[in-house]
Amino acid sequence: MFLFYLQTRVKMHHLLLIICIFISNLGYSQVISFSGSKLDLNELLDVGASTFLQFGPDSRLYVAEQYGTIYALSIEKAGVDNYVVTNSEVITLVGNIPNHNDDGSSSDSTLRQCTSLYVAGTAENPVIYASSSDPRVGGPSGDKDLDTNSGIITKLSWNGSAWEAIDIVRGLPRSEENHASHGLEYAIINSVPHLILAQGGHTNAGSPSINFAWANEYALSAAILAIDLNQIESLGVKTDSESGRKYVYDLPTLDDPTRANLNGIEDPNQAGYDGIDNGDPWGGNDGLNQAKYDPDGPVKILSPGFRNCYDLVVTQKGGLYVTENGANGGWGGFPENEGLAGNVTNNYRPGEPGSDAIDNNEEPVDNQDHLELVTNDLQNYVFGSYYGGHPNPTRSNPTGAGLFTKGAHSSDPGDSNNNGYTDDWFRTQILPYNSVDFVTQSLPVDWPPYPANLANIEEGDFRNPTKNNPDGPNDQNVLIWPNNTNGIDEYTASTFGGQMKGNLIAGNNK
């Protein structure tokens, strides 16, 4: 059986599947050459930019399109390296999810950025899990006011006559730039079924920067997450009053000091206070309303420290490999007080030292893409025990990291090109809820969003993929590979006399 997980682009009526072999049993012992196959869409549909592909248990090829449409394609072989789509189904239940702005209000933005799917179930009743988020992209072009809590995992089930959609997790982080909730895999961990999610980061190398619209890392950003499906299944299904969509679990969020609480009780010391804001879980509001990490909830941090992990694969032997995109040169350096001292912060560093080789004689960020091995034994893996090297001050120093809140809802938003700067954007303390400066300068009253007793000082240490780390251990990546190598999977077929079975394959778009 062939499973293709590739980032590719569809043009006109042909889909090219380009497979690049980078690893042969992780020993580089042999490279087997084979040509790409052409998939003729047969004028049955017009696909935009596809992001993920997987054959389902019904032998159909499921294709995730960048803006939320999912296609299920029946395929026949028409000749050597030539395949034809004979029938197609268009599934729109992810692309029509409503979007919001970063303050939680409804948005005019339509469609969804869908960057991954995982197909399970049976031939008679296939099940699709899909990740999606707000489709807007800001960063270098400014703060687009996109919802930084817009990440959703949706479960689509075929009931025998139609697809049914349930959003099983809502409120995952979304970068102001491209990084979002990406690759999905199903795995048994410690005898419990999980969905593993590649959750992108919000910064270039751990520190707020202009090119990332001044965003901080959130409590759940820049990590490989694991969603406990047993816990999800044990929760009741609810109906969203705004959209009418079915959903299961909303990540709890901070009590945003700029937003009114749903029950009207703002005083945290008053009976009945619950801290639930109007519009939750939507609108991360530059981190003031970001999702909180609940160690007893269904969404766990499996492995922290990943800047832009587009895809991952669980091998048949129980290994977990992650494709990681390195930092962009000149797009922002590592955090204030970077290292293992435990005092790293989310403050903005004027001049963004570390972005380039000439910045203040400081070690520059290394923009090499690479492959990380989280574990060879996922079944018995200890959650959080492998760190990928990308800092997250919110998890490294929860009580002292503070929050840099530059953005559309800041009290002093600066100029429209995001080139202004003031220390007032860095919030470092919880003020009395009714004080004059509470809305404009206070951290949320339930800060921090990550439990202080779980602080991991390793996450204050930036680790370049190809250079020695002056502060601690070096990054333990498997290999460095060409930029924009994203999709990855294990080759499980017995073709080529079984020589490739167990190898990893990865897709690189140039």
PDB file of N, CA, C and O in Angstrom, residues 133-187:
ATOM      1  N   SER A 133      -7.375  26.383  10.258  1.00  0.00           N
ATOM      2  CA  SER A 133      -7.218  27.629  11.008  1.00  0.00           C
ATOM      3  C   SER A 133      -7.630  28.799  10.126  1.00  0.00           C
ATOM      4  O   SER A 133      -7.962  28.631   8.955  1.00  0.00           O
ATOM      5  N   ASP A 134      -7.582  30.007  10.705  1.00  0.00           N
ATOM      6  CA  ASP A 134      -7.864  31.240   9.972  1.00  0.00           C
ATOM      7  C   ASP A 134      -6.941  31.309   8.754  1.00  0.00           C
ATOM      8  O   ASP A 134      -5.736  31.113   8.874  1.00  0.00           O
ATOM      9  N   PRO A 135      -7.475  31.589   7.552  1.00  0.00           N
ATOM     10  CA  PRO A 135      -6.642  31.559   6.339  1.00  0.00           C
ATOM     11  C   PRO A 135      -5.789  32.802   6.125  1.00  0.00           C
ATOM     12  O   PRO A 135      -4.920  32.805   5.251  1.00  0.00           O
ATOM     13  N   ARG A 136      -6.001  33.858   6.901  1.00  0.00           N
ATOM     14  CA  ARG A 136      -5.248  35.086   6.671  1.00  0.00           C
ATOM     15  C   ARG A 136      -3.783  34.927   7.097  1.00  0.00           C
ATOM     16  O   ARG A 136      -3.476  34.205   8.040  1.00  0.00           O
ATOM     17  N   VAL A 137      -2.897  35.614   6.410  1.00  0.00           N
ATOM     18  CA  VAL A 137      -1.466  35.572   6.718  1.00  0.00           C
ATOM     19  C   VAL A 137      -0.954  37.003   6.832  1.00  0.00           C
ATOM     20  O   VAL A 137      -1.048  37.780   5.892  1.00  0.00           O
ATOM     21  N   GLY A 138      -0.421  37.349   7.995  1.00  0.00           N
ATOM     22  CA  GLY A 138       0.118  38.685   8.217  1.00  0.00           C
ATOM     23  C   GLY A 138       1.630  38.659   8.217  1.00  0.00           C
ATOM     24  O   GLY A 138       2.265  38.338   7.224  1.00  0.00           O
ATOM     25  N   GLY A 139       2.220  38.965   9.353  1.00  0.00           N
ATOM     26  CA  GLY A 139       3.671  38.945   9.456  1.00  0.00           C
ATOM     27  C   GLY A 139       4.296  40.140   8.769  1.00  0.00           C
ATOM     28  O   GLY A 139       4.029  41.289   9.143  1.00  0.00           O
ATOM     29  N   PRO A 140       5.113  39.925   7.731  1.00  0.00           N
ATOM     30  CA  PRO A 140       5.789  41.049   7.081  1.00  0.00           C
ATOM     31  C   PRO A 140       4.838  42.107   6.532  1.00  0.00           C
ATOM     32  O   PRO A 140       5.203  43.270   6.429  1.00  0.00           O
ATOM     33  N   SER A 141       3.638  41.701   6.180  1.00  0.00           N
ATOM     34  CA  SER A 141       2.666  42.655   5.635  1.00  0.00           C
ATOM     35  C   SER A 141       1.822  43.311   6.724  1.00  0.00           C
ATOM     36  O   SER A 141       0.888  44.047   6.433  1.00  0.00           O
ATOM     37  N   GLY A 142       2.152  43.049   7.988  1.00  0.00           N
ATOM     38  CA  GLY A 142       1.443  43.696   9.078  1.00  0.00           C
ATOM     39  C   GLY A 142       0.544  42.751   9.843  1.00  0.00           C
ATOM     40  O   GLY A 142       0.448  41.564   9.552  1.00  0.00           O
ATOM     41  N   ASP A 143      -0.112  43.283  10.859  1.00  0.00           N
ATOM     42  CA  ASP A 143      -1.037  42.517  11.689  1.00  0.00           C
ATOM     43  C   ASP A 143      -2.386  42.481  10.988  1.00  0.00           C
ATOM     44  O   ASP A 143      -3.049  43.503  10.822  1.00  0.00           O
ATOM     45  N   LYS A 144      -2.810  41.304  10.535  1.00  0.00           N
ATOM     46  CA  LYS A 144      -4.056  41.164   9.784  1.00  0.00           C
ATOM     47  C   LYS A 144      -5.265  40.958  10.687  1.00  0.00           C
ATOM     48  O   LYS A 144      -6.369  40.710  10.194  1.00  0.00           O
ATOM     49  N   ASP A 145      -5.067  41.016  12.019  1.00  0.00           N
ATOM     50  CA  ASP A 145      -6.167  40.845  12.954  1.00  0.00           C
ATOM     51  C   ASP A 145      -6.771  39.444  12.876  1.00  0.00           C
ATOM     52  O   ASP A 145      -7.911  39.219  13.224  1.00  0.00           O
ATOM     53  N   LEU A 146      -5.980  38.484  12.395  1.00  0.00           N
ATOM     54  CA  LEU A 146      -6.489  37.115  12.332  1.00  0.00           C
ATOM     55  C   LEU A 146      -6.609  36.536  13.737  1.00  0.00           C
ATOM     56  O   LEU A 146      -5.921  36.953  14.667  1.00  0.00           O
ATOM     57  N   ASP A 147      -7.472  35.575  13.876  1.00  0.00           N
ATOM     58  CA  ASP A 147      -7.729  34.938  15.164  1.00  0.00           C
ATOM     59  C   ASP A 147      -6.580  34.005  15.517  1.00  0.00           C
ATOM     60  O   ASP A 147      -6.390  32.964  14.891  1.00  0.00           O
ATOM     61  N   THR A 148      -5.807  34.367  16.538  1.00  0.00           N
ATOM     62  CA  THR A 148      -4.680  33.527  16.943  1.00  0.00           C
ATOM     63  C   THR A 148      -5.096  32.381  17.860  1.00  0.00           C
ATOM     64  O   THR A 148      -4.245  31.687  18.416  1.00  0.00           O
ATOM     65  N   ASN A 149      -6.413  32.175  18.010  1.00  0.00           N
ATOM     66  CA  ASN A 149      -6.959  30.980  18.679  1.00  0.00           C
ATOM     67  C   ASN A 149      -7.797  30.158  17.705  1.00  0.00           C
ATOM     68  O   ASN A 149      -8.681  29.412  18.116  1.00  0.00           O
ATOM     69  N   SER A 150      -7.525  30.268  16.408  1.00  0.00           N
ATOM     70  CA  SER A 150      -8.465  29.736  15.423  1.00  0.00           C
ATOM     71  C   SER A 150      -8.263  28.269  15.067  1.00  0.00           C
ATOM     72  O   SER A 150      -9.027  27.707  14.291  1.00  0.00           O
ATOM     73  N   GLY A 151      -7.239  27.612  15.621  1.00  0.00           N
ATOM     74  CA  GLY A 151      -6.978  26.228  15.269  1.00  0.00           C
ATOM     75  C   GLY A 151      -8.071  25.274  15.715  1.00  0.00           C
ATOM     76  O   GLY A 151      -8.539  25.324  16.856  1.00  0.00           O
ATOM     77  N   ILE A 152      -8.494  24.403  14.800  1.00  0.00           N
ATOM     78  CA  ILE A 152      -9.576  23.438  15.075  1.00  0.00           C
ATOM     79  C   ILE A 152      -9.191  22.080  14.505  1.00  0.00           C
ATOM     80  O   ILE A 152      -8.642  21.989  13.408  1.00  0.00           O
ATOM     81  N   ILE A 153      -9.495  21.031  15.254  1.00  0.00           N
ATOM     82  CA  ILE A 153      -9.417  19.669  14.740  1.00  0.00           C
ATOM     83  C   ILE A 153     -10.849  19.183  14.537  1.00  0.00           C
ATOM     84  O   ILE A 153     -11.644  19.158  15.487  1.00  0.00           O
ATOM     85  N   THR A 154     -11.174  18.814  13.304  1.00  0.00           N
ATOM     86  CA  THR A 154     -12.528  18.399  12.947  1.00  0.00           C
ATOM     87  C   THR A 154     -12.544  16.907  12.627  1.00  0.00           C
ATOM     88  O   THR A 154     -11.646  16.402  11.948  1.00  0.00           O
ATOM     89  N   LYS A 155     -13.573  16.228  13.107  1.00  0.00           N
ATOM     90  CA  LYS A 155     -13.793  14.817  12.781  1.00  0.00           C
ATOM     91  C   LYS A 155     -14.976  14.720  11.824  1.00  0.00           C
ATOM     92  O   LYS A 155     -16.073  15.192  12.123  1.00  0.00           O
ATOM     93  N   LEU A 156     -14.729  14.127  10.650  1.00  0.00           N
ATOM     94  CA  LEU A 156     -15.768  13.932   9.650  1.00  0.00           C
ATOM     95  C   LEU A 156     -16.057  12.435   9.544  1.00  0.00           C
ATOM     96  O   LEU A 156     -15.154  11.648   9.267  1.00  0.00           O
ATOM     97  N   SER A 157     -17.296  12.053   9.767  1.00  0.00           N
ATOM     98  CA  SER A 157     -17.672  10.634   9.757  1.00  0.00           C
ATOM     99  C   SER A 157     -18.725  10.375   8.694  1.00  0.00           C
ATOM    100  O   SER A 157     -19.709  11.120   8.580  1.00  0.00           O
ATOM    101  N   TRP A 158     -18.529   9.305   7.918  1.00  0.00           N
ATOM    102  CA  TRP A 158     -19.519   8.899   6.926  1.00  0.00           C
ATOM    103  C   TRP A 158     -20.524   7.963   7.589  1.00  0.00           C
ATOM    104  O   TRP A 158     -20.157   6.933   8.139  1.00  0.00           O
ATOM    105  N   ASN A 159     -21.803   8.362   7.580  1.00  0.00           N
ATOM    106  CA  ASN A 159     -22.832   7.593   8.285  1.00  0.00           C
ATOM    107  C   ASN A 159     -23.566   6.602   7.388  1.00  0.00           C
ATOM    108  O   ASN A 159     -24.564   6.005   7.794  1.00  0.00           O
ATOM    109  N   GLY A 160     -23.084   6.447   6.156  1.00  0.00           N
ATOM    110  CA  GLY A 160     -23.725   5.561   5.204  1.00  0.00           C
ATOM    111  C   GLY A 160     -24.441   6.291   4.104  1.00  0.00           C
ATOM    112  O   GLY A 160     -24.678   5.734   3.025  1.00  0.00           O
ATOM    113  N   SER A 161     -24.779   7.571   4.361  1.00  0.00           N
ATOM    114  CA  SER A 161     -25.459   8.365   3.331  1.00  0.00           C
ATOM    115  C   SER A 161     -24.943   9.792   3.242  1.00  0.00           C
ATOM    116  O   SER A 161     -25.185  10.475   2.244  1.00  0.00           O
ATOM    117  N   ALA A 162     -24.230  10.261   4.279  1.00  0.00           N
ATOM    118  CA  ALA A 162     -23.728  11.644   4.272  1.00  0.00           C
ATOM    119  C   ALA A 162     -22.575  11.767   5.265  1.00  0.00           C
ATOM    120  O   ALA A 162     -22.392  10.920   6.143  1.00  0.00           O
ATOM    121  N   TRP A 163     -21.816  12.846   5.106  1.00  0.00           N
ATOM    122  CA  TRP A 163     -20.742  13.152   6.050  1.00  0.00           C
ATOM    123  C   TRP A 163     -21.284  13.985   7.202  1.00  0.00           C
ATOM    124  O   TRP A 163     -22.077  14.905   6.991  1.00  0.00           O
ATOM    125  N   GLU A 164     -20.860  13.656   8.417  1.00  0.00           N
ATOM    126  CA  GLU A 164     -21.227  14.423   9.607  1.00  0.00           C
ATOM    127  C   GLU A 164     -19.958  15.028  10.199  1.00  0.00           C
ATOM    128  O   GLU A 164     -18.935  14.352  10.331  1.00  0.00           O
ATOM    129  N   ALA A 165     -20.017  16.300  10.554  1.00  0.00           N
ATOM    130  CA  ALA A 165     -18.846  17.005  11.070  1.00  0.00           C
ATOM    131  C   ALA A 165     -19.009  17.335  12.543  1.00  0.00           C
ATOM    132  O   ALA A 165     -20.051  17.842  12.965  1.00  0.00           O
ATOM    133  N   ILE A 166     -17.979  17.067  13.323  1.00  0.00           N
ATOM    134  CA  ILE A 166     -17.901  17.480  14.723  1.00  0.00           C
ATOM    135  C   ILE A 166     -16.511  18.074  14.946  1.00  0.00           C
ATOM    136  O   ILE A 166     -15.501  17.426  14.668  1.00  0.00           O
ATOM    137  N   ASP A 167     -16.445  19.294  15.435  1.00  0.00           N
ATOM    138  CA  ASP A 167     -15.167  19.922  15.765  1.00  0.00           C
ATOM    139  C   ASP A 167     -14.756  19.422  17.148  1.00  0.00           C
ATOM    140  O   ASP A 167     -15.326  19.828  18.158  1.00  0.00           O
ATOM    141  N   ILE A 168     -13.764  18.534  17.200  1.00  0.00           N
ATOM    142  CA  ILE A 168     -13.478  17.864  18.481  1.00  0.00           C
ATOM    143  C   ILE A 168     -12.577  18.685  19.400  1.00  0.00           C
ATOM    144  O   ILE A 168     -12.631  18.526  20.624  1.00  0.00           O
ATOM    145  N   VAL A 169     -11.743  19.574  18.844  1.00  0.00           N
ATOM    146  CA  VAL A 169     -10.930  20.486  19.659  1.00  0.00           C
ATOM    147  C   VAL A 169     -10.956  21.861  18.993  1.00  0.00           C
ATOM    148  O   VAL A 169     -10.709  21.978  17.798  1.00  0.00           O
ATOM    149  N   ARG A 170     -11.240  22.910  19.787  1.00  0.00           N
ATOM    150  CA  ARG A 170     -11.296  24.271  19.261  1.00  0.00           C
ATOM    151  C   ARG A 170     -10.420  25.193  20.127  1.00  0.00           C
ATOM    152  O   ARG A 170     -10.323  25.015  21.329  1.00  0.00           O
ATOM    153  N   GLY A 171      -9.818  26.192  19.483  1.00  0.00           N
ATOM    154  CA  GLY A 171      -9.041  27.195  20.203  1.00  0.00           C
ATOM    155  C   GLY A 171      -7.547  26.969  20.206  1.00  0.00           C
ATOM    156  O   GLY A 171      -6.827  27.573  21.011  1.00  0.00           O
ATOM    157  N   LEU A 172      -7.033  26.132  19.294  1.00  0.00           N
ATOM    158  CA  LEU A 172      -5.594  25.912  19.191  1.00  0.00           C
ATOM    159  C   LEU A 172      -4.900  27.159  18.631  1.00  0.00           C
ATOM    160  O   LEU A 172      -5.520  27.959  17.934  1.00  0.00           O
ATOM    161  N   PRO A 173      -3.603  27.337  18.921  1.00  0.00           N
ATOM    162  CA  PRO A 173      -2.909  28.554  18.483  1.00  0.00           C
ATOM    163  C   PRO A 173      -2.792  28.663  16.967  1.00  0.00           C
ATOM    164  O   PRO A 173      -2.754  27.674  16.253  1.00  0.00           O
ATOM    165  N   ARG A 174      -2.696  29.897  16.518  1.00  0.00           N
ATOM    166  CA  ARG A 174      -2.464  30.211  15.095  1.00  0.00           C
ATOM    167  C   ARG A 174      -1.498  31.380  15.009  1.00  0.00           C
ATOM    168  O   ARG A 174      -1.740  32.440  15.592  1.00  0.00           O
ATOM    169  N   SER A 175      -0.385  31.213  14.313  1.00  0.00           N
ATOM    170  CA  SER A 175       0.594  32.276  14.159  1.00  0.00           C
ATOM    171  C   SER A 175       0.010  33.450  13.374  1.00  0.00           C
ATOM    172  O   SER A 175      -0.939  33.296  12.606  1.00  0.00           O
ATOM    173  N   GLU A 176       0.598  34.635  13.571  1.00  0.00           N
ATOM    174  CA  GLU A 176       0.248  35.795  12.750  1.00  0.00           C
ATOM    175  C   GLU A 176       0.801  35.636  11.333  1.00  0.00           C
ATOM    176  O   GLU A 176       0.414  36.357  10.425  1.00  0.00           O
ATOM    177  N   GLU A 177       1.720  34.681  11.159  1.00  0.00           N
ATOM    178  CA  GLU A 177       2.299  34.403   9.840  1.00  0.00           C
ATOM    179  C   GLU A 177       1.701  33.085   9.357  1.00  0.00           C
ATOM    180  O   GLU A 177       0.500  32.866   9.492  1.00  0.00           O
ATOM    181  N   ASN A 178       2.492  32.175   8.799  1.00  0.00           N
ATOM    182  CA  ASN A 178       1.949  30.955   8.191  1.00  0.00           C
ATOM    183  C   ASN A 178       1.729  29.798   9.168  1.00  0.00           C
ATOM    184  O   ASN A 178       0.938  28.911   8.899  1.00  0.00           O
ATOM    185  N   HIS A 179       2.440  29.756  10.256  1.00  0.00           N
ATOM    186  CA  HIS A 179       2.473  28.555  11.086  1.00  0.00           C
ATOM    187  C   HIS A 179       1.157  28.335  11.825  1.00  0.00           C
ATOM    188  O   HIS A 179       0.606  29.246  12.419  1.00  0.00           O
ATOM    189  N   ALA A 180       0.706  27.086  11.825  1.00  0.00           N
ATOM    190  CA  ALA A 180      -0.600  26.790  12.411  1.00  0.00           C
ATOM    191  C   ALA A 180      -0.637  25.337  12.867  1.00  0.00           C
ATOM    192  O   ALA A 180       0.401  24.715  13.114  1.00  0.00           O
ATOM    193  N   SER A 181      -1.837  24.800  13.005  1.00  0.00           N
ATOM    194  CA  SER A 181      -2.015  23.381  13.306  1.00  0.00           C
ATOM    195  C   SER A 181      -1.856  22.606  12.006  1.00  0.00           C
ATOM    196  O   SER A 181      -2.640  22.772  11.083  1.00  0.00           O
ATOM    197  N   HIS A 182      -0.825  21.739  11.935  1.00  0.00           N
ATOM    198  CA  HIS A 182      -0.479  21.107  10.674  1.00  0.00           C
ATOM    199  C   HIS A 182      -0.672  19.589  10.725  1.00  0.00           C
ATOM    200  O   HIS A 182      -1.786  19.115  10.886  1.00  0.00           O
ATOM    201  N   GLY A 183       0.437  18.826  10.589  1.00  0.00           N
ATOM    202  CA  GLY A 183       0.361  17.389  10.388  1.00  0.00           C
ATOM    203  C   GLY A 183      -0.333  16.618  11.497  1.00  0.00           C
ATOM    204  O   GLY A 183      -0.204  16.930  12.679  1.00  0.00           O
ATOM    205  N   LEU A 184      -1.073  15.574  11.106  1.00  0.00           N
ATOM    206  CA  LEU A 184      -1.803  14.717  12.030  1.00  0.00           C
ATOM    207  C   LEU A 184      -1.392  13.259  11.841  1.00  0.00           C
ATOM    208  O   LEU A 184      -1.154  12.818  10.717  1.00  0.00           O
ATOM    209  N   GLU A 185      -1.327  12.520  12.930  1.00  0.00           N
ATOM    210  CA  GLU A 185      -1.102  11.078  12.896  1.00  0.00           C
ATOM    211  C   GLU A 185      -1.891  10.438  14.029  1.00  0.00           C
ATOM    212  O   GLU A 185      -2.129  11.064  15.067  1.00  0.00           O
ATOM    213  N   TYR A 186      -2.279   9.199  13.810  1.00  0.00           N
ATOM    214  CA  TYR A 186      -2.933   8.411  14.855  1.00  0.00           C
ATOM    215  C   TYR A 186      -1.899   7.473  15.461  1.00  0.00           C
ATOM    216  O   TYR A 186      -1.070   6.890  14.747  1.00  0.00           O
ATOM    217  N   ALA A 187      -1.908   7.331  16.792  1.00  0.00           N
ATOM    218  CA  ALA A 187      -0.948   6.438  17.434  1.00  0.00           C
ATOM    219  C   ALA A 187      -1.481   5.986  18.783  1.00  0.00           C
ATOM    220  O   ALA A 187      -2.255   6.697  19.442  1.00  0.00           O
TER     221      ALA A 187
END
